[in-house]
Amino acid sequence: HYEQRSPMSDGYVKTSTGGGIATVTFHHPKSNSLPGHILRGMAEAITAAGKDPNTRVIILRSDGEKAFCAGASFDELVAIGNAEQGLEFFSGFAHVINAIRTAPVLVIGRIHSHTVGGGVGLACAVDLAYALVDASARLSELAIGIGPFVVGPAVERKVGHGDFGLLSATPATRRSAQWCEQHGMYAQIFESIDALDEHIDAHAKELSAYSPEAMADLKRVMWRGTEDWDTLLIERARISGRLVLSEFTREAISKF
């Protein structure tokens, strides 16, 4: 068992491994919001875990009592000064989703609390999301003058075209964990953290005993039709990177 940690005063990403299970944990003091360095750290950690021949399954989780993930860091959004910086920031979400997609092992998400914006994208990008009963989800981007462009393909893949449109067009509405389970975002919901963790641990241990070759082939089959995401998600990042410069976005963020 060993742990790798990227020390950061402004949050962290760490990986612990043991028994064929790699657990990637992220944290940021502002409700697990995601600045660029956390996004980079997550993409690198997931990619490294997937390349480790000892890894059979990856668990993605966050620390803290607050949100699983509050989406993009508002501090970072306000600091974006031009379209290229916008593209670079939103590409961070693209790299995390593509790291999950291309890892040759299944990725289990532990959604311990509500998730917002880009955090909904993470919950949908993992192969299986297990969630606490009060882990609501809200696709918030339209309310601040951008849209769920980068995470959209991951969300649409899980919940379908119609429900992706509904989530996108109701950025102020929290969907319950029950709604998320019924619409395919969550694989299963649990009444307590202990029950959630017991189930994730048991499923990860079960997967760690299976053929890595068979699971790598299964992963490719599961993600069939997403082969263009390396370019698609970057094109989507360019849209968000342009919109985030608008006066609407500046004013909307300042209200928070």
PDB file of C-alpha atoms in Angstrom:
ATOM      1  CA  HIS A   1       0.000   0.000   0.000  1.00  0.00           C
ATOM      2  CA  TYR A   2       1.383   3.427  -0.844  1.00  0.00           C
ATOM      3  CA  GLU A   3       0.166   6.976  -1.238  1.00  0.00           C
ATOM      4  CA  GLN A   4       1.219   9.711  -3.655  1.00  0.00           C
ATOM      5  CA  ARG A   5       0.184  13.228  -2.819  1.00  0.00           C
ATOM      6  CA  SER A   6       0.536  16.538  -4.628  1.00  0.00           C
ATOM      7  CA  PRO A   7       0.894  19.020  -1.764  1.00  0.00           C
ATOM      8  CA  MET A   8      -1.058  22.195  -2.446  1.00  0.00           C
ATOM      9  CA  SER A   9      -1.995  24.945  -0.038  1.00  0.00           C
ATOM     10  CA  ASP A  10      -4.973  25.561  -2.312  1.00  0.00           C
ATOM     11  CA  GLY A  11      -6.393  22.046  -2.181  1.00  0.00           C
ATOM     12  CA  TYR A  12      -4.835  18.738  -3.159  1.00  0.00           C
ATOM     13  CA  VAL A  13      -5.075  15.574  -5.218  1.00  0.00           C
ATOM     14  CA  LYS A  14      -3.792  12.331  -3.729  1.00  0.00           C
ATOM     15  CA  THR A  15      -3.678   8.698  -4.793  1.00  0.00           C
ATOM     16  CA  SER A  16      -3.589   5.706  -2.459  1.00  0.00           C
ATOM     17  CA  THR A  17      -3.207   2.168  -3.778  1.00  0.00           C
ATOM     18  CA  GLY A  18      -3.550  -1.300  -2.356  1.00  0.00           C
ATOM     19  CA  GLY A  19      -4.949  -4.654  -3.403  1.00  0.00           C
ATOM     20  CA  GLY A  20      -5.309  -3.589  -7.037  1.00  0.00           C
ATOM     21  CA  ILE A  21      -7.481  -0.595  -6.082  1.00  0.00           C
ATOM     22  CA  ALA A  22      -6.296   2.965  -6.755  1.00  0.00           C
ATOM     23  CA  THR A  23      -8.233   5.658  -4.899  1.00  0.00           C
ATOM     24  CA  VAL A  24      -7.889   9.176  -6.326  1.00  0.00           C
ATOM     25  CA  THR A  25      -9.071  11.841  -3.866  1.00  0.00           C
ATOM     26  CA  PHE A  26      -9.410  15.554  -4.557  1.00  0.00           C
ATOM     27  CA  HIS A  27     -10.151  18.402  -2.189  1.00  0.00           C
ATOM     28  CA  HIS A  28     -10.480  22.160  -2.268  1.00  0.00           C
ATOM     29  CA  PRO A  29     -11.461  24.268   0.753  1.00  0.00           C
ATOM     30  CA  LYS A  30     -14.210  26.047  -1.228  1.00  0.00           C
ATOM     31  CA  SER A  31     -16.719  23.158  -1.410  1.00  0.00           C
ATOM     32  CA  ASN A  32     -14.391  21.086  -3.600  1.00  0.00           C
ATOM     33  CA  SER A  33     -14.571  23.615  -6.428  1.00  0.00           C
ATOM     34  CA  LEU A  34     -12.068  22.993  -9.191  1.00  0.00           C
ATOM     35  CA  PRO A  35      -9.268  25.413 -10.098  1.00  0.00           C
ATOM     36  CA  GLY A  36      -6.885  24.532 -12.920  1.00  0.00           C
ATOM     37  CA  HIS A  37      -4.220  22.889 -10.761  1.00  0.00           C
ATOM     38  CA  ILE A  38      -6.740  20.505  -9.185  1.00  0.00           C
ATOM     39  CA  LEU A  39      -8.101  19.567 -12.630  1.00  0.00           C
ATOM     40  CA  ARG A  40      -4.559  18.904 -13.883  1.00  0.00           C
ATOM     41  CA  GLY A  41      -3.772  16.862 -10.793  1.00  0.00           C
ATOM     42  CA  MET A  42      -6.906  14.751 -11.212  1.00  0.00           C
ATOM     43  CA  ALA A  43      -6.242  14.041 -14.891  1.00  0.00           C
ATOM     44  CA  GLU A  44      -2.619  13.105 -14.157  1.00  0.00           C
ATOM     45  CA  ALA A  45      -3.547  10.893 -11.181  1.00  0.00           C
ATOM     46  CA  ILE A  46      -6.261   9.006 -13.085  1.00  0.00           C
ATOM     47  CA  THR A  47      -3.980   8.538 -16.110  1.00  0.00           C
ATOM     48  CA  ALA A  48      -1.103   7.304 -13.923  1.00  0.00           C
ATOM     49  CA  ALA A  49      -3.376   4.877 -12.052  1.00  0.00           C
ATOM     50  CA  GLY A  50      -4.699   3.510 -15.333  1.00  0.00           C
ATOM     51  CA  LYS A  51      -1.169   2.928 -16.629  1.00  0.00           C
ATOM     52  CA  ASP A  52      -0.065   1.117 -13.459  1.00  0.00           C
ATOM     53  CA  PRO A  53      -0.173  -2.616 -14.276  1.00  0.00           C
ATOM     54  CA  ASN A  54      -1.129  -3.342 -10.658  1.00  0.00           C
ATOM     55  CA  THR A  55      -4.303  -1.252 -10.861  1.00  0.00           C
ATOM     56  CA  ARG A  56      -7.507  -3.218 -11.443  1.00  0.00           C
ATOM     57  CA  VAL A  57     -10.055  -0.522 -10.544  1.00  0.00           C
ATOM     58  CA  ILE A  58     -10.048   3.224  -9.750  1.00  0.00           C
ATOM     59  CA  ILE A  59     -12.217   4.955  -7.137  1.00  0.00           C
ATOM     60  CA  LEU A  60     -12.717   8.708  -7.601  1.00  0.00           C
ATOM     61  CA  ARG A  61     -13.790  10.600  -4.486  1.00  0.00           C
ATOM     62  CA  SER A  62     -13.468  13.918  -2.686  1.00  0.00           C
ATOM     63  CA  ASP A  63     -12.705  14.841   0.914  1.00  0.00           C
ATOM     64  CA  GLY A  64     -14.685  17.051   3.269  1.00  0.00           C
ATOM     65  CA  GLU A  65     -18.250  17.262   4.523  1.00  0.00           C
ATOM     66  CA  LYS A  66     -19.520  19.767   1.956  1.00  0.00           C
ATOM     67  CA  ALA A  67     -20.209  19.215  -1.757  1.00  0.00           C
ATOM     68  CA  PHE A  68     -18.764  16.279  -3.662  1.00  0.00           C
ATOM     69  CA  CYS A  69     -17.814  18.952  -6.205  1.00  0.00           C
ATOM     70  CA  ALA A  70     -19.021  22.533  -6.635  1.00  0.00           C
ATOM     71  CA  GLY A  71     -17.809  22.734 -10.232  1.00  0.00           C
ATOM     72  CA  ALA A  72     -15.455  25.323 -11.687  1.00  0.00           C
ATOM     73  CA  SER A  73     -13.653  27.650  -9.273  1.00  0.00           C
ATOM     74  CA  PHE A  74     -15.316  31.087  -9.413  1.00  0.00           C
ATOM     75  CA  ASP A  75     -11.994  32.705  -8.434  1.00  0.00           C
ATOM     76  CA  GLU A  76     -10.407  31.142 -11.479  1.00  0.00           C
ATOM     77  CA  LEU A  77     -13.318  32.030 -13.790  1.00  0.00           C
ATOM     78  CA  VAL A  78     -13.096  35.702 -12.800  1.00  0.00           C
ATOM     79  CA  ALA A  79      -9.334  35.692 -13.410  1.00  0.00           C
ATOM     80  CA  ILE A  80      -9.661  34.523 -17.044  1.00  0.00           C
ATOM     81  CA  GLY A  81      -8.550  37.472 -19.190  1.00  0.00           C
ATOM     82  CA  ASN A  82      -8.831  36.234 -22.764  1.00  0.00           C
ATOM     83  CA  ALA A  83     -10.217  33.416 -24.901  1.00  0.00           C
ATOM     84  CA  GLU A  84      -6.955  31.414 -24.863  1.00  0.00           C
ATOM     85  CA  GLN A  85      -6.867  31.412 -21.060  1.00  0.00           C
ATOM     86  CA  GLY A  86     -10.538  30.412 -21.121  1.00  0.00           C
ATOM     87  CA  LEU A  87      -9.800  27.537 -23.468  1.00  0.00           C
ATOM     88  CA  GLU A  88      -6.921  26.381 -21.254  1.00  0.00           C
ATOM     89  CA  PHE A  89      -9.037  26.423 -18.094  1.00  0.00           C
ATOM     90  CA  PHE A  90     -12.063  24.608 -19.515  1.00  0.00           C
ATOM     91  CA  SER A  91      -9.773  22.092 -21.238  1.00  0.00           C
ATOM     92  CA  GLY A  92      -8.941  20.950 -17.700  1.00  0.00           C
ATOM     93  CA  PHE A  93     -12.409  19.393 -17.443  1.00  0.00           C
ATOM     94  CA  ALA A  94     -11.896  17.796 -20.858  1.00  0.00           C
ATOM     95  CA  HIS A  95      -8.637  16.187 -19.728  1.00  0.00           C
ATOM     96  CA  VAL A  96     -10.222  14.717 -16.578  1.00  0.00           C
ATOM     97  CA  ILE A  97     -13.164  13.238 -18.515  1.00  0.00           C
ATOM     98  CA  ASN A  98     -10.857  11.836 -21.191  1.00  0.00           C
ATOM     99  CA  ALA A  99      -8.565  10.347 -18.536  1.00  0.00           C
ATOM    100  CA  ILE A 100     -11.568   8.494 -17.080  1.00  0.00           C
ATOM    101  CA  ARG A 101     -12.722   7.451 -20.568  1.00  0.00           C
ATOM    102  CA  THR A 102      -9.351   6.097 -21.698  1.00  0.00           C
ATOM    103  CA  ALA A 103      -8.254   4.403 -18.463  1.00  0.00           C
ATOM    104  CA  PRO A 104      -8.230   0.645 -19.204  1.00  0.00           C
ATOM    105  CA  VAL A 105     -10.009  -0.079 -15.906  1.00  0.00           C
ATOM    106  CA  LEU A 106     -13.442   0.730 -14.538  1.00  0.00           C
ATOM    107  CA  VAL A 107     -13.738   3.968 -12.557  1.00  0.00           C
ATOM    108  CA  ILE A 108     -16.165   4.054  -9.603  1.00  0.00           C
ATOM    109  CA  GLY A 109     -17.337   7.460  -8.348  1.00  0.00           C
ATOM    110  CA  ARG A 110     -18.171   8.061  -4.676  1.00  0.00           C
ATOM    111  CA  ILE A 111     -20.717  10.897  -4.607  1.00  0.00           C
ATOM    112  CA  HIS A 112     -21.032  11.636  -0.881  1.00  0.00           C
ATOM    113  CA  SER A 113     -22.889  14.947  -1.172  1.00  0.00           C
ATOM    114  CA  HIS A 114     -24.468  17.323  -3.679  1.00  0.00           C
ATOM    115  CA  THR A 115     -22.686  18.011  -6.940  1.00  0.00           C
ATOM    116  CA  VAL A 116     -22.911  21.070  -9.167  1.00  0.00           C
ATOM    117  CA  GLY A 117     -21.894  22.077 -12.715  1.00  0.00           C
ATOM    118  CA  GLY A 118     -18.628  20.385 -13.655  1.00  0.00           C
ATOM    119  CA  GLY A 119     -19.147  18.083 -10.671  1.00  0.00           C
ATOM    120  CA  VAL A 120     -22.221  16.658 -12.406  1.00  0.00           C
ATOM    121  CA  GLY A 121     -19.927  16.017 -15.364  1.00  0.00           C
ATOM    122  CA  LEU A 122     -17.584  14.005 -13.110  1.00  0.00           C
ATOM    123  CA  ALA A 123     -20.495  12.009 -11.659  1.00  0.00           C
ATOM    124  CA  CYS A 124     -21.595  11.148 -15.197  1.00  0.00           C
ATOM    125  CA  ALA A 125     -18.099  10.485 -16.578  1.00  0.00           C
ATOM    126  CA  VAL A 126     -17.258   7.711 -14.105  1.00  0.00           C
ATOM    127  CA  ASP A 127     -18.289   4.237 -15.182  1.00  0.00           C
ATOM    128  CA  LEU A 128     -20.378   3.683 -12.044  1.00  0.00           C
ATOM    129  CA  ALA A 129     -21.470   6.384  -9.608  1.00  0.00           C
ATOM    130  CA  TYR A 130     -22.608   5.323  -6.140  1.00  0.00           C
ATOM    131  CA  ALA A 131     -24.187   8.127  -4.118  1.00  0.00           C
ATOM    132  CA  LEU A 132     -25.563   9.100  -0.733  1.00  0.00           C
ATOM    133  CA  VAL A 133     -29.337   9.538  -0.578  1.00  0.00           C
ATOM    134  CA  ASP A 134     -29.090  13.338  -0.283  1.00  0.00           C
ATOM    135  CA  ALA A 135     -26.494  13.793  -3.055  1.00  0.00           C
ATOM    136  CA  SER A 136     -28.498  16.119  -5.298  1.00  0.00           C
ATOM    137  CA  ALA A 137     -27.232  17.330  -8.684  1.00  0.00           C
ATOM    138  CA  ARG A 138     -27.569  20.674 -10.463  1.00  0.00           C
ATOM    139  CA  LEU A 139     -26.215  21.567 -13.906  1.00  0.00           C
ATOM    140  CA  SER A 140     -25.695  25.237 -13.068  1.00  0.00           C
ATOM    141  CA  GLU A 141     -23.678  26.693 -15.955  1.00  0.00           C
ATOM    142  CA  LEU A 142     -26.395  28.565 -17.859  1.00  0.00           C
ATOM    143  CA  ALA A 143     -27.107  30.690 -14.767  1.00  0.00           C
ATOM    144  CA  ILE A 144     -23.633  32.275 -14.980  1.00  0.00           C
ATOM    145  CA  GLY A 145     -23.634  32.918 -18.716  1.00  0.00           C
ATOM    146  CA  ILE A 146     -21.871  29.789 -19.938  1.00  0.00           C
ATOM    147  CA  GLY A 147     -23.250  26.304 -20.570  1.00  0.00           C
ATOM    148  CA  PRO A 148     -22.400  22.671 -19.810  1.00  0.00           C
ATOM    149  CA  PHE A 149     -20.472  22.385 -23.058  1.00  0.00           C
ATOM    150  CA  VAL A 150     -17.408  20.378 -21.974  1.00  0.00           C
ATOM    151  CA  VAL A 151     -19.208  18.045 -19.577  1.00  0.00           C
ATOM    152  CA  GLY A 152     -22.293  17.849 -21.817  1.00  0.00           C
ATOM    153  CA  PRO A 153     -21.272  14.751 -23.777  1.00  0.00           C
ATOM    154  CA  ALA A 154     -20.619  12.843 -20.536  1.00  0.00           C
ATOM    155  CA  VAL A 155     -23.943  13.923 -19.036  1.00  0.00           C
ATOM    156  CA  GLU A 156     -25.887  13.199 -22.226  1.00  0.00           C
ATOM    157  CA  ARG A 157     -24.264   9.755 -22.504  1.00  0.00           C
ATOM    158  CA  LYS A 158     -25.620   8.838 -19.055  1.00  0.00           C
ATOM    159  CA  VAL A 159     -29.046  10.482 -18.878  1.00  0.00           C
ATOM    160  CA  GLY A 160     -29.989  10.773 -22.557  1.00  0.00           C
ATOM    161  CA  HIS A 161     -30.545  13.719 -24.869  1.00  0.00           C
ATOM    162  CA  GLY A 162     -33.872  14.875 -23.447  1.00  0.00           C
ATOM    163  CA  ASP A 163     -32.813  14.860 -19.794  1.00  0.00           C
ATOM    164  CA  PHE A 164     -29.514  16.535 -20.651  1.00  0.00           C
ATOM    165  CA  GLY A 165     -31.552  19.335 -22.233  1.00  0.00           C
ATOM    166  CA  LEU A 166     -33.776  19.514 -19.141  1.00  0.00           C
ATOM    167  CA  LEU A 167     -30.811  19.674 -16.746  1.00  0.00           C
ATOM    168  CA  SER A 168     -29.088  22.298 -18.911  1.00  0.00           C
ATOM    169  CA  ALA A 169     -32.184  24.497 -19.150  1.00  0.00           C
ATOM    170  CA  THR A 170     -33.004  24.385 -15.410  1.00  0.00           C
ATOM    171  CA  PRO A 171     -29.717  25.566 -13.868  1.00  0.00           C
ATOM    172  CA  ALA A 172     -31.379  26.691 -10.611  1.00  0.00           C
ATOM    173  CA  THR A 173     -33.080  23.330  -9.966  1.00  0.00           C
ATOM    174  CA  ARG A 174     -31.511  20.671  -7.786  1.00  0.00           C
ATOM    175  CA  ARG A 175     -32.402  17.158  -8.888  1.00  0.00           C
ATOM    176  CA  SER A 176     -32.678  14.669  -6.030  1.00  0.00           C
ATOM    177  CA  ALA A 177     -30.464  11.611  -5.733  1.00  0.00           C
ATOM    178  CA  GLN A 178     -33.574   9.540  -6.439  1.00  0.00           C
ATOM    179  CA  TRP A 179     -34.073  11.445  -9.714  1.00  0.00           C
ATOM    180  CA  CYS A 180     -30.426  10.874 -10.596  1.00  0.00           C
ATOM    181  CA  GLU A 181     -30.741   7.138  -9.933  1.00  0.00           C
ATOM    182  CA  GLN A 182     -33.946   6.846 -11.963  1.00  0.00           C
ATOM    183  CA  HIS A 183     -32.358   8.681 -14.922  1.00  0.00           C
ATOM    184  CA  GLY A 184     -29.096   6.711 -15.042  1.00  0.00           C
ATOM    185  CA  MET A 185     -26.673   9.206 -13.494  1.00  0.00           C
ATOM    186  CA  TYR A 186     -26.265   7.185 -10.288  1.00  0.00           C
ATOM    187  CA  ALA A 187     -26.048   3.402 -10.356  1.00  0.00           C
ATOM    188  CA  GLN A 188     -27.372   3.126  -6.794  1.00  0.00           C
ATOM    189  CA  ILE A 189     -28.041   5.370  -3.787  1.00  0.00           C
ATOM    190  CA  PHE A 190     -27.459   4.590  -0.119  1.00  0.00           C
ATOM    191  CA  GLU A 191     -29.004   5.772   3.169  1.00  0.00           C
ATOM    192  CA  SER A 192     -25.708   6.253   5.036  1.00  0.00           C
ATOM    193  CA  ILE A 193     -22.036   6.968   4.377  1.00  0.00           C
ATOM    194  CA  ASP A 194     -21.143   3.614   5.971  1.00  0.00           C
ATOM    195  CA  ALA A 195     -23.454   1.746   3.584  1.00  0.00           C
ATOM    196  CA  LEU A 196     -22.098   3.739   0.636  1.00  0.00           C
ATOM    197  CA  ASP A 197     -18.477   3.003   1.535  1.00  0.00           C
ATOM    198  CA  GLU A 198     -19.139  -0.666   2.293  1.00  0.00           C
ATOM    199  CA  HIS A 199     -20.735  -1.134  -1.120  1.00  0.00           C
ATOM    200  CA  ILE A 200     -17.952   0.694  -2.974  1.00  0.00           C
ATOM    201  CA  ASP A 201     -15.254  -1.249  -1.109  1.00  0.00           C
ATOM    202  CA  ALA A 202     -16.981  -4.562  -1.811  1.00  0.00           C
ATOM    203  CA  HIS A 203     -17.512  -3.813  -5.501  1.00  0.00           C
ATOM    204  CA  ALA A 204     -13.929  -2.576  -5.945  1.00  0.00           C
ATOM    205  CA  LYS A 205     -12.590  -5.749  -4.283  1.00  0.00           C
ATOM    206  CA  GLU A 206     -14.808  -7.870  -6.519  1.00  0.00           C
ATOM    207  CA  LEU A 207     -13.565  -6.102  -9.664  1.00  0.00           C
ATOM    208  CA  SER A 208      -9.939  -6.401  -8.544  1.00  0.00           C
ATOM    209  CA  ALA A 209     -10.237 -10.199  -8.837  1.00  0.00           C
ATOM    210  CA  TYR A 210     -11.377 -10.198 -12.476  1.00  0.00           C
ATOM    211  CA  SER A 211      -9.322 -10.448 -15.664  1.00  0.00           C
ATOM    212  CA  PRO A 212      -7.672  -7.081 -16.411  1.00  0.00           C
ATOM    213  CA  GLU A 213      -7.623  -7.935 -20.121  1.00  0.00           C
ATOM    214  CA  ALA A 214     -11.357  -8.659 -20.167  1.00  0.00           C
ATOM    215  CA  MET A 215     -12.109  -5.466 -18.221  1.00  0.00           C
ATOM    216  CA  ALA A 216      -9.992  -3.345 -20.582  1.00  0.00           C
ATOM    217  CA  ASP A 217     -11.912  -4.770 -23.545  1.00  0.00           C
ATOM    218  CA  LEU A 218     -15.228  -4.211 -21.733  1.00  0.00           C
ATOM    219  CA  LYS A 219     -14.255  -0.606 -21.002  1.00  0.00           C
ATOM    220  CA  ARG A 220     -13.604   0.028 -24.711  1.00  0.00           C
ATOM    221  CA  VAL A 221     -16.966  -1.480 -25.621  1.00  0.00           C
ATOM    222  CA  MET A 222     -18.773   0.585 -22.983  1.00  0.00           C
ATOM    223  CA  TRP A 223     -17.306   3.800 -24.384  1.00  0.00           C
ATOM    224  CA  ARG A 224     -17.881   2.958 -28.058  1.00  0.00           C
ATOM    225  CA  GLY A 225     -18.819   6.058 -30.030  1.00  0.00           C
ATOM    226  CA  THR A 226     -16.747   8.489 -27.949  1.00  0.00           C
ATOM    227  CA  GLU A 227     -13.537   8.162 -29.950  1.00  0.00           C
ATOM    228  CA  ASP A 228     -13.752  11.806 -31.093  1.00  0.00           C
ATOM    229  CA  TRP A 229     -13.871  13.209 -27.552  1.00  0.00           C
ATOM    230  CA  ASP A 230     -10.160  14.143 -27.570  1.00  0.00           C
ATOM    231  CA  THR A 231     -11.045  16.851 -30.087  1.00  0.00           C
ATOM    232  CA  LEU A 232     -14.776  17.325 -29.338  1.00  0.00           C
ATOM    233  CA  LEU A 233     -14.299  18.284 -25.683  1.00  0.00           C
ATOM    234  CA  ILE A 234     -11.555  20.782 -26.552  1.00  0.00           C
ATOM    235  CA  GLU A 235     -13.844  22.368 -29.162  1.00  0.00           C
ATOM    236  CA  ARG A 236     -16.504  22.614 -26.447  1.00  0.00           C
ATOM    237  CA  ALA A 237     -13.935  24.156 -24.052  1.00  0.00           C
ATOM    238  CA  ARG A 238     -13.353  26.881 -26.629  1.00  0.00           C
ATOM    239  CA  ILE A 239     -17.068  27.830 -26.475  1.00  0.00           C
ATOM    240  CA  SER A 240     -17.048  28.129 -22.682  1.00  0.00           C
ATOM    241  CA  GLY A 241     -13.730  29.960 -22.810  1.00  0.00           C
ATOM    242  CA  ARG A 242     -15.282  32.610 -25.050  1.00  0.00           C
ATOM    243  CA  LEU A 243     -18.558  32.950 -23.121  1.00  0.00           C
ATOM    244  CA  VAL A 244     -16.862  33.279 -19.723  1.00  0.00           C
ATOM    245  CA  LEU A 245     -15.463  36.666 -20.818  1.00  0.00           C
ATOM    246  CA  SER A 246     -18.959  38.175 -21.099  1.00  0.00           C
ATOM    247  CA  GLU A 247     -20.236  40.950 -18.850  1.00  0.00           C
ATOM    248  CA  PHE A 248     -23.147  38.658 -17.939  1.00  0.00           C
ATOM    249  CA  THR A 249     -20.759  36.091 -16.466  1.00  0.00           C
ATOM    250  CA  ARG A 250     -18.727  38.703 -14.561  1.00  0.00           C
ATOM    251  CA  GLU A 251     -21.893  40.128 -12.982  1.00  0.00           C
ATOM    252  CA  ALA A 252     -23.429  36.727 -12.255  1.00  0.00           C
ATOM    253  CA  ILE A 253     -20.304  35.505 -10.440  1.00  0.00           C
ATOM    254  CA  SER A 254     -19.945  38.756  -8.484  1.00  0.00           C
ATOM    255  CA  LYS A 255     -23.425  38.158  -7.019  1.00  0.00           C
ATOM    256  CA  PHE A 256     -22.204  34.984  -5.337  1.00  0.00           C
TER     257      PHE A 256
END
